[in-house]
Structure formats: C-alpha cells, structure tokens
Short mmCIF file of C-alpha atoms and ligand atoms in Angstrom, two decimals:
data_model
loop_
_atom_site.label_atom_id
_atom_site.label_comp_id
_atom_site.label_asym_id
_atom_site.label_seq_id
_atom_site.Cartn_x
_atom_site.Cartn_y
_atom_site.Cartn_z
CA MET A 3 0.00 0.00 0.00
CA VAL A 4 2.79 2.36 0.90
CA GLU A 5 4.92 3.56 -1.96
CA THR A 6 8.55 4.31 -1.33
CA ASP A 7 9.73 7.74 -2.28
CA GLU A 8 12.46 7.04 -4.82
CA LYS A 9 14.12 10.38 -4.17
CA GLN A 10 14.92 9.51 -0.57
CA THR A 11 17.52 6.97 0.38
CA PRO A 12 17.26 5.29 3.79
CA VAL A 13 20.16 7.47 5.03
CA ASP A 14 18.27 10.63 4.08
CA THR A 15 15.23 9.39 5.94
CA ALA A 16 17.16 8.54 9.09
CA THR A 17 18.94 11.88 9.10
CA ARG A 18 15.73 13.76 8.54
CA ASP A 19 13.92 11.80 11.25
CA ALA A 20 16.69 12.65 13.72
CA GLN A 21 16.49 16.32 12.71
CA VAL A 22 12.70 16.47 13.13
CA GLU A 23 13.00 14.77 16.51
CA GLU A 24 15.68 17.21 17.62
CA ILE A 25 13.62 20.24 16.49
CA ALA A 26 10.52 19.00 18.32
CA ARG A 27 12.51 18.32 21.50
CA ARG A 28 14.39 21.63 21.42
CA LEU A 29 11.20 23.66 20.90
CA GLY A 30 9.06 21.54 23.22
CA VAL A 31 6.58 20.81 20.42
CA ARG A 32 4.53 17.61 20.45
CA ALA A 33 5.51 15.21 17.67
CA GLU A 34 3.31 12.34 16.54
CA ARG A 35 4.09 9.59 14.06
CA GLY A 36 1.83 7.42 11.95
CA ARG A 37 -1.29 9.57 12.08
CA ARG A 38 -3.48 9.44 8.96
CA PHE A 39 -5.17 12.13 6.91
CA ALA A 40 -8.23 9.90 7.26
CA GLU A 41 -8.33 10.93 10.95
CA LEU A 42 -7.43 14.57 10.45
CA THR A 43 -9.54 15.71 7.49
CA SER A 44 -13.28 16.09 7.19
CA LEU A 45 -13.46 13.84 4.09
CA ARG A 46 -12.05 11.06 6.32
CA VAL A 47 -9.77 9.67 3.63
CA GLY A 48 -6.04 9.89 2.93
CA GLY A 49 -2.82 8.13 3.84
CA VAL A 50 -0.24 8.06 6.60
CA ILE A 51 1.51 11.20 7.81
CA ASP A 52 5.14 10.54 8.59
CA TRP A 53 5.50 13.34 11.15
CA LEU A 54 2.83 15.53 12.68
CA LEU A 55 4.09 18.49 14.73
CA VAL A 56 1.61 20.21 17.02
CA PRO A 57 2.76 23.63 18.29
CA GLU A 58 0.62 25.39 20.91
CA SER A 59 1.31 29.08 20.33
CA GLU A 60 1.97 31.43 17.44
CA GLU A 61 5.61 31.86 18.53
CA GLU A 62 6.12 28.09 18.77
CA ALA A 63 4.57 27.56 15.33
CA ALA A 64 6.81 30.24 13.79
CA ALA A 65 9.91 28.75 15.42
CA THR A 66 8.92 25.26 14.25
CA VAL A 67 8.66 26.11 10.57
CA GLY A 68 11.74 28.34 10.82
CA ALA A 69 13.75 25.37 12.14
CA LEU A 70 12.32 23.01 9.51
CA GLU A 71 13.26 25.49 6.81
CA ASP A 72 16.80 25.87 8.16
CA ALA A 73 17.14 22.10 8.03
CA GLY A 74 15.72 21.96 4.47
CA ILE A 75 12.80 19.78 5.56
CA ALA A 76 9.58 20.09 3.56
CA TRP A 77 6.43 20.87 5.57
CA ARG A 78 2.80 21.68 5.08
CA VAL A 79 0.27 23.22 7.39
CA LEU A 80 -3.07 21.73 8.33
CA GLY A 81 -5.90 23.49 10.15
CA ALA A 82 -9.24 21.75 10.62
CA GLY A 83 -8.60 19.71 7.45
CA SER A 84 -12.00 20.74 6.12
CA ASN A 85 -10.82 21.78 2.65
CA VAL A 86 -8.17 19.15 1.91
CA LEU A 87 -8.17 15.94 -0.11
CA ALA A 88 -4.88 14.15 0.64
CA ASP A 89 -4.08 11.08 -1.44
CA ASP A 90 -3.92 7.54 -0.05
CA ARG A 91 -0.15 7.10 -0.08
CA GLU A 92 2.40 7.76 2.66
CA HIS A 93 3.06 11.49 2.95
CA ARG A 94 6.70 12.00 3.74
CA TYR A 95 6.76 15.70 4.49
CA VAL A 96 6.16 17.15 7.96
CA VAL A 97 2.60 18.24 8.67
CA VAL A 98 2.35 21.16 11.09
CA SER A 99 -1.06 21.08 12.75
CA MET A 100 -2.39 24.48 13.83
CA ARG A 101 -5.30 23.03 15.77
CA GLU A 102 -3.77 23.78 19.17
CA VAL A 103 -2.66 27.31 18.25
CA LYS A 104 -5.90 28.83 19.40
CA GLY A 105 -5.80 30.67 22.75
CA GLY A 106 -8.86 32.90 23.08
CA ALA A 107 -10.35 35.62 20.90
CA ARG A 108 -9.21 39.00 22.27
CA PHE A 109 -11.76 41.77 21.72
CA GLU A 110 -10.86 45.44 21.94
CA GLY A 111 -13.40 47.97 20.69
CA GLU A 112 -14.19 47.11 17.06
CA ARG A 113 -11.20 44.82 16.78
CA VAL A 114 -10.67 41.17 17.52
CA SER A 115 -7.32 39.40 17.51
CA VAL A 116 -7.36 35.66 17.13
CA SER A 117 -4.93 32.83 16.43
CA ALA A 118 -4.99 30.64 13.33
CA GLY A 119 -6.21 27.47 15.04
CA PHE A 120 -9.28 29.15 16.53
CA SER A 121 -12.60 27.80 15.26
CA LEU A 122 -14.21 30.09 12.67
CA PRO A 123 -17.81 29.27 13.72
CA ARG A 124 -16.89 30.02 17.34
CA LEU A 125 -15.34 33.34 16.38
CA CYS A 126 -18.52 34.28 14.49
CA VAL A 127 -20.66 33.50 17.53
CA GLU A 128 -18.40 35.48 19.87
CA ALA A 129 -18.28 38.48 17.49
CA ALA A 130 -22.09 38.46 17.27
CA ARG A 131 -22.32 38.43 21.07
CA GLN A 132 -20.00 41.45 21.21
CA GLY A 133 -22.28 43.28 18.77
CA LEU A 134 -19.72 43.17 15.96
CA SER A 135 -20.81 42.61 12.38
CA GLY A 136 -18.87 41.55 9.24
CA ILE A 137 -18.42 37.80 9.54
CA GLU A 138 -21.90 36.53 10.43
CA GLY A 139 -22.31 34.97 6.96
CA LEU A 140 -19.32 32.72 7.69
CA GLY A 141 -20.93 31.23 10.81
CA GLY A 142 -21.46 27.73 9.47
CA ILE A 143 -18.10 27.17 7.76
CA PRO A 144 -16.45 24.31 9.64
CA GLY A 145 -12.84 25.47 9.54
CA THR A 146 -10.14 27.31 11.45
CA VAL A 147 -9.45 31.03 11.19
CA GLY A 148 -6.08 30.21 9.54
CA GLY A 149 -7.73 28.13 6.83
CA ALA A 150 -10.33 30.83 6.23
CA LEU A 151 -7.59 33.45 5.82
CA TRP A 152 -5.51 31.22 3.57
CA MET A 153 -8.24 30.84 0.96
CA ASN A 154 -10.36 33.90 1.74
CA ALA A 155 -13.35 31.87 2.84
CA GLY A 156 -16.71 33.34 1.94
CA ALA A 157 -20.44 32.70 2.18
CA TYR A 158 -23.69 34.63 2.10
CA GLY A 159 -22.19 37.98 1.15
CA HIS A 160 -19.24 37.92 3.54
CA GLU A 161 -15.60 37.15 2.82
CA ILE A 162 -13.05 37.17 5.62
CA GLY A 163 -10.58 39.27 3.58
CA GLN A 164 -13.00 42.21 3.65
CA VAL A 165 -12.47 42.69 7.39
CA VAL A 166 -8.82 41.76 7.91
CA GLU A 167 -6.79 44.60 9.37
CA SER A 168 -3.57 42.59 9.68
CA VAL A 169 -2.32 39.03 9.45
CA ARG A 170 0.47 37.51 11.51
CA VAL A 171 2.80 35.40 9.39
CA ALA A 172 5.89 33.30 10.23
CA ARG A 173 9.08 34.67 8.73
CA GLY A 174 12.61 33.58 9.60
CA GLY A 175 11.28 31.74 12.67
CA ARG A 176 9.49 34.85 13.99
CA VAL A 177 6.00 36.34 14.06
CA VAL A 178 5.68 39.21 11.56
CA GLU A 179 2.58 41.39 11.13
CA VAL A 180 1.43 42.12 7.56
CA PRO A 181 -1.29 44.72 6.84
CA GLY A 182 -4.42 43.20 5.29
CA SER A 183 -4.20 45.84 2.55
CA GLU A 184 -0.96 44.24 1.30
CA VAL A 185 -2.70 40.94 0.62
CA SER A 186 -4.83 40.27 -2.48
CA TRP A 187 -8.11 38.81 -1.32
CA ASP A 188 -9.68 37.15 -4.35
CA TYR A 189 -12.46 34.63 -4.84
CA ARG A 190 -11.36 31.65 -2.69
CA HIS A 191 -7.77 32.66 -3.28
CA THR A 192 -5.18 34.97 -1.74
CA SER A 193 -1.65 36.13 -2.54
CA PHE A 194 -0.23 34.06 0.34
CA LYS A 195 2.30 31.57 -0.97
CA GLU A 196 2.91 27.91 -0.27
CA GLY A 197 5.60 27.94 2.41
CA GLU A 198 4.06 30.89 4.23
CA LEU A 199 2.53 30.02 7.60
CA LEU A 200 -0.40 32.13 8.80
CA LEU A 201 -0.41 32.42 12.59
CA GLY A 202 -3.32 34.70 13.36
CA CYS A 203 -5.00 37.97 12.50
CA THR A 204 -6.69 41.10 13.71
CA LEU A 205 -10.11 41.78 12.24
CA LYS A 206 -11.79 45.17 12.23
CA LEU A 207 -15.54 44.71 12.46
CA THR A 208 -18.51 47.09 12.50
CA PRO A 209 -20.64 47.69 15.59
CA ASP A 210 -24.28 46.73 15.18
CA ASP A 211 -27.14 45.44 17.26
CA ALA A 212 -26.21 42.00 18.65
CA GLU A 213 -29.72 40.61 18.08
CA LYS A 214 -29.74 41.69 14.43
CA ILE A 215 -26.32 40.15 13.81
CA LYS A 216 -27.45 36.92 15.43
CA ALA A 217 -30.61 36.90 13.30
CA ARG A 218 -28.53 37.28 10.11
CA MET A 219 -26.19 34.54 11.24
CA ASP A 220 -29.09 32.20 12.01
CA GLU A 221 -30.61 32.94 8.61
CA ALA A 222 -27.35 32.07 6.83
CA LYS A 223 -27.06 28.88 8.90
CA GLN A 224 -30.61 27.89 8.03
CA LYS A 225 -29.99 28.42 4.32
CA ARG A 226 -26.84 26.35 4.56
CA PHE A 227 -28.69 23.67 6.49
CA ALA A 228 -31.42 23.52 3.83
CA THR A 229 -29.13 23.50 0.78
CA GLN A 230 -25.88 21.79 1.82
CA PRO A 231 -25.18 18.38 3.32
CA HIS A 232 -24.51 18.39 7.05
CA GLY A 233 -23.10 15.61 9.15
CA ALA A 234 -21.71 14.08 5.95
CA ARG A 235 -18.00 13.62 5.32
CA SER A 236 -17.27 16.43 2.88
CA ALA A 237 -14.80 19.24 2.17
CA GLY A 238 -17.42 21.83 1.27
CA CYS A 239 -17.73 22.81 -2.37
CA PHE A 240 -15.32 20.73 -4.41
CA PHE A 241 -14.99 23.09 -7.40
CA LYS A 242 -15.01 26.86 -7.76
CA ASN A 243 -17.84 28.51 -9.58
CA PRO A 244 -16.64 29.57 -13.08
CA PRO A 245 -15.12 33.04 -12.48
CA GLY A 246 -17.16 36.03 -13.58
CA SER A 247 -19.93 33.87 -15.02
CA GLY A 248 -22.48 34.13 -12.22
CA PHE A 249 -23.05 30.37 -12.74
CA SER A 250 -23.24 27.93 -9.88
CA THR A 251 -21.13 24.84 -10.54
CA GLY A 252 -23.38 22.91 -8.16
CA LYS A 253 -26.50 23.80 -10.13
CA MET A 254 -24.82 22.81 -13.41
CA ILE A 255 -23.59 19.45 -12.07
CA ASP A 256 -27.10 18.89 -10.75
CA GLU A 257 -28.60 19.64 -14.18
CA MET A 258 -26.19 17.16 -15.72
CA GLY A 259 -27.98 14.52 -13.61
CA LEU A 260 -24.96 13.65 -11.52
CA LYS A 261 -26.41 13.84 -8.00
CA GLY A 262 -25.85 10.47 -6.33
CA GLU A 263 -23.21 9.43 -8.91
CA ARG A 264 -20.77 7.11 -7.15
CA ARG A 265 -17.18 5.85 -7.45
CA GLY A 266 -16.32 3.38 -4.69
CA GLY A 267 -16.88 5.12 -1.37
CA ALA A 268 -17.34 8.61 -2.86
CA LEU A 269 -20.50 10.13 -4.21
CA VAL A 270 -21.94 13.39 -5.49
CA SER A 271 -24.08 14.65 -2.63
CA PRO A 272 -27.81 14.25 -3.31
CA VAL A 273 -28.30 17.57 -1.44
CA HIS A 274 -25.81 19.87 -3.22
CA ALA A 275 -24.09 18.66 -6.38
CA ASN A 276 -20.86 20.59 -5.79
CA PHE A 277 -20.21 18.50 -2.68
CA ILE A 278 -18.45 15.17 -2.95
CA VAL A 279 -19.04 13.12 0.18
CA THR A 280 -17.44 9.87 1.31
CA GLU A 281 -19.11 6.90 2.96
CA GLY A 282 -17.95 3.74 4.73
CA GLU A 283 -14.69 2.44 6.12
CA GLU A 284 -13.40 1.47 2.70
CA ALA A 285 -13.68 4.94 1.11
CA LYS A 286 -10.44 6.09 -0.47
CA ALA A 287 -9.10 9.45 -1.57
CA ALA A 288 -8.70 7.81 -4.99
CA ASP A 289 -12.50 7.31 -5.15
CA ALA A 290 -13.17 11.01 -4.54
CA LEU A 291 -10.51 12.01 -7.03
CA ALA A 292 -11.77 9.62 -9.71
CA LEU A 293 -15.29 10.99 -9.29
CA ALA A 294 -14.04 14.59 -9.39
CA GLU A 295 -12.06 13.95 -12.58
CA GLU A 296 -15.07 12.27 -14.17
CA ILE A 297 -17.16 15.38 -13.38
CA ARG A 298 -14.46 17.67 -14.82
CA GLU A 299 -14.26 15.58 -17.97
CA ARG A 300 -18.03 15.73 -18.51
CA PHE A 301 -18.11 19.43 -17.71
CA ARG A 302 -15.38 20.03 -20.30
CA ARG A 303 -17.28 18.00 -22.89
CA GLU A 304 -20.74 19.43 -22.23
CA HIS A 305 -19.96 23.05 -21.29
CA GLY A 306 -16.44 23.65 -22.65
CA ILE A 307 -15.46 24.83 -19.16
CA GLU A 308 -12.39 23.67 -17.25
CA LEU A 309 -13.50 23.34 -13.62
CA GLU A 310 -10.99 24.50 -11.07
CA TYR A 311 -10.67 22.64 -7.79
CA GLU A 312 -11.81 24.57 -4.74
CA VAL A 313 -10.49 21.91 -2.34
CA GLU A 314 -6.74 21.52 -2.03
CA LEU A 315 -5.34 18.29 -3.46
CA TRP A 316 -2.35 17.09 -1.51
CA GLY A 317 -0.21 14.57 -3.37
CA ALA A 318 2.22 12.49 -1.33
CA ASP A 319 5.08 13.08 -3.72
CA GLU A 320 4.23 16.55 -4.92
CA GLU A 321 7.11 19.01 -5.11
CA PHE A 322 4.85 21.57 -3.46
CA LYS A 323 7.60 23.83 -2.17
CA ASP A 324 8.59 24.64 -5.77
CA GLU A 325 4.97 24.94 -6.86
CA GLY A 326 5.77 22.16 -9.32
CA SER A 327 3.73 19.11 -10.13
CA GLU A 328 5.58 16.44 -12.00
CA GLU A 329 2.99 13.82 -12.75
CA GLY A 330 -0.07 12.04 -11.45
CA GLU A 331 -2.81 14.36 -10.32
CA GLY A 332 -1.06 17.38 -11.74
CA GLU A 333 -3.64 19.92 -10.66
CA THR A 334 -2.91 21.25 -7.24
CA GLY A 335 -6.18 23.06 -6.87
CA LYS A 336 -4.47 25.96 -5.18
CA GLY A 337 -4.85 28.27 -8.12
N1 EPU B 28 -28.45 24.56 -6.94
C1 EPU B 28 -29.09 23.53 -7.55
N2 EPU B 28 -28.63 22.26 -7.34
C2 EPU B 28 -27.53 22.00 -6.56
C3 EPU B 28 -26.88 23.08 -5.94
C4 EPU B 28 -27.36 24.36 -6.15
O1 EPU B 28 -30.05 23.72 -8.27
O2 EPU B 28 -27.16 20.82 -6.43
C5 EPU B 28 -28.98 25.93 -7.13
C6 EPU B 28 -29.53 26.50 -5.84
O3 EPU B 28 -30.87 26.14 -5.65
C7 EPU B 28 -29.37 28.00 -6.07
C8 EPU B 28 -28.11 28.10 -6.93
O4 EPU B 28 -27.92 26.81 -7.50
O5 EPU B 28 -30.44 28.50 -6.81
C9 EPU B 28 -26.89 28.52 -6.14
O6 EPU B 28 -26.64 27.57 -5.07
P1 EPU B 28 -25.97 27.99 -3.68
O7 EPU B 28 -26.71 29.12 -3.06
O8 EPU B 28 -25.76 26.78 -2.90
O9 EPU B 28 -24.59 28.65 -4.12
P2 EPU B 28 -23.31 28.01 -4.81
O10 EPU B 28 -22.83 28.98 -5.83
O11 EPU B 28 -23.52 26.60 -5.21
C10 EPU B 28 -21.62 29.20 -3.20
C11 EPU B 28 -20.33 28.80 -2.57
C12 EPU B 28 -20.59 28.10 -1.22
C13 EPU B 28 -21.36 29.02 -0.31
C14 EPU B 28 -22.68 29.39 -0.99
C15 EPU B 28 -23.47 30.42 -0.20
C16 EPU B 28 -18.63 28.28 -4.23
C17 EPU B 28 -17.97 27.23 -5.05
N3 EPU B 28 -19.61 27.88 -3.44
O12 EPU B 28 -22.30 27.99 -3.57
O13 EPU B 28 -19.32 27.84 -0.63
O14 EPU B 28 -21.62 28.38 0.93
O15 EPU B 28 -22.38 29.99 -2.30
O16 EPU B 28 -22.82 31.64 -0.18
O17 EPU B 28 -18.26 29.45 -4.34
C18 EPU B 28 -17.49 26.37 -0.12
O18 EPU B 28 -16.75 27.33 -0.31
O19 EPU B 28 -17.05 25.25 0.22
C19 EPU B 28 -18.92 26.54 -0.30
C20 EPU B 28 -19.78 25.54 -0.15
#
C-alpha cells in the first residue's frame, strides 16, 4: 500500500527523522508519528503522515517552521482539514497542525485578535455576542481562522478578507505582522504563498445590534442547512464557480444529472451537487478524485469549461515547495 519515495535513500530518511525529533525536542513541540489524513480531514480519507508536529502558540509555530526550513525539511500546514483531499499514499513531508494554536479571541473595541487554530464558527458566535458585524455569513463554515484566511473563505455575502486589518505570518522563525491591505483577497484565493505560515490575525468589524447580527447569522445557517449536506463527510464545495460567469457549478452538475453518482466510497451529494461526500470504512481518496475527474471531464465536454478545484489536493510526492507538479494528479487546486 505504501509507496517508497524514490528520491529519498534510507540514510536521508534517518537523518531527517533525527532532525525532526531534535527540532521538536528543542522547541518543546509535540511530535506524533503514523497519524493518517483519514483521521485529520473532514473527508475522512487519505494516507499516513510521517511526522505531525503540534505547536501550541503562534511563537512556537513560527519557530517550528523556521527550524524546519533551516534544516531543508519540507512541511505543510493543516488546520481543521475541512478543505483538503490528501491522497492515499504515505506522505513523507512534515505536517504542522495548527489546531492547538488557538488561545482565546481578544476583543478590543471594534477589533478582535485571534490565532490561526481558533474555530471560525466560534469566532462568528463570539463576534455576534459582542455586537460586531462583518463575519456573520461565515458562521457555518467548519474550519479554522487560519484556513479561512488562507483561501479567503466566503459565504452569504461575507468574505473574511473584507475585514482583515492585519495578518500575523511566520518569517525567519518569527512572528511578523502584515497589513491586510498588502494581501490580495480574491475569490477563494489569496496572494499568500505555499511555504508561508499564517499564525493569526486582527479583524476590524462594525458595531451593530447584537440581536440583528445573530438573526442574520441564524438565517445564513438555516440556508446552509437547507441546501448543503450536514453531518456528511465532505470538504465543502469541491470546485469553484466559473469566475465572472455568475453560474453555480453545483446547479450545473445537478442539471447534468450527476447527483448520487458514485465511485467506490465517494458520491456526489444528493443535497448539493458541488459537494463530494465519502461513505464507509473502505472509502479512499482515490475514489473522490476519480469521481471529481469524471465530473471535470463531462463538464469540459458538455460546457467547454475547465473546472478549477476549490479543495486543495495534496499529493504524497508533490514538489509543493517549488509549486511544481511532475505527474499524477497534476492539478494542485491551489490556483
Ligand atoms: N443549486 C441547484 N442544485 C444543486 C446546488 C445548487 O439547483 O445541487 C442551485 C440553488 O438552488 C441555487 C443556486 O444553484 O439557486 C446557487 O446555489 P448555492 O446558493 O448553494 O450557491 P453556490 O454557488 O452553489 C456558493 C459557494 C458556497 C457558499 C454558498 C453560499 C462556491 C464554489 N460555493 O455555492 O461555498 O456556501 O455559495 O454563499 O463558491 C465552499 O466554499 O465550500 C462553499 C460551499
């Protein structure tokens, strides 16, 4: 089941393992081996993670990736894992989990400062309670603040980028503050680069009546509840809507009659056709990917449109640090 990475000799692996161990020990960061993406992502599929590092503060997270970079060790960052499809093979880079970098949301006037691992739905609830408006549309998105910043999460008229005053980013092992105005906040895409770790942010919100904010948040949640699958193993919308077209990819896949279409343990959600959900113990990342590629192929044929992935595809042997993709899946979906 596990493929060996041809580029790494056993000596390389042993040296790297010793280096990762030393970094974790020196920085006092929890290190776990043998975890699986199937346990750490909402699609509940995906292979073994060689090393999982779990820092507990923004400073610790910055120092961790700084040390990994100094040692030339490839890493990737995972938040709630609610927008990631990792393939079934053994992933030999270090995964830095931001889940424990959460602390509490710190409110001051119209501003709130929060760390990357903090839950986005929880932040929306707390902001509403404080009488602060601007993110209530995002209330039902099951991710971390870091993940939301990374891809400029949006729903029901709100996008997180619209209210970001500054973002804290890891640079050279330290926490550096970047003004939100220096970041491009596009549709499900930002100018942050692979290799850049987002640690937290300060949002500037708008005072409003707490009850009204809560009512808008509840309305968005109800809409989501009525039109999107809940409780299912999904990664949200799988594809972006075609840019500038005003079309809904979900509606178009639905009209193509693909709701319920299945490949192994993956199927097009019968509730919203832009959701691929997985079912059963035997479900594989390969099932979801095969189904997604089948949809893209049909979409190309019937509409002449090349669907772009909205979820991130993580290949075990992808040269992600160089933005390259040599073979296999090719598409990285980060575009
Ligand atoms: N529709 C169908 N069949 C379907 C799905 C949708 O007919 O299977 C129809 C709906 O009835 C509606 C229209 O298509 O008339 C648009 O649907 P929806 O309101 O669900 O919007 P969407 O464009 O499919 C986008 C985002 C969602 C976000 C909602 C609400 C993308 C790719 N999707 O969906 O984001 O929650 O708007 O703002 O931009 C996500 O990012 O993961 C995500 C789910």
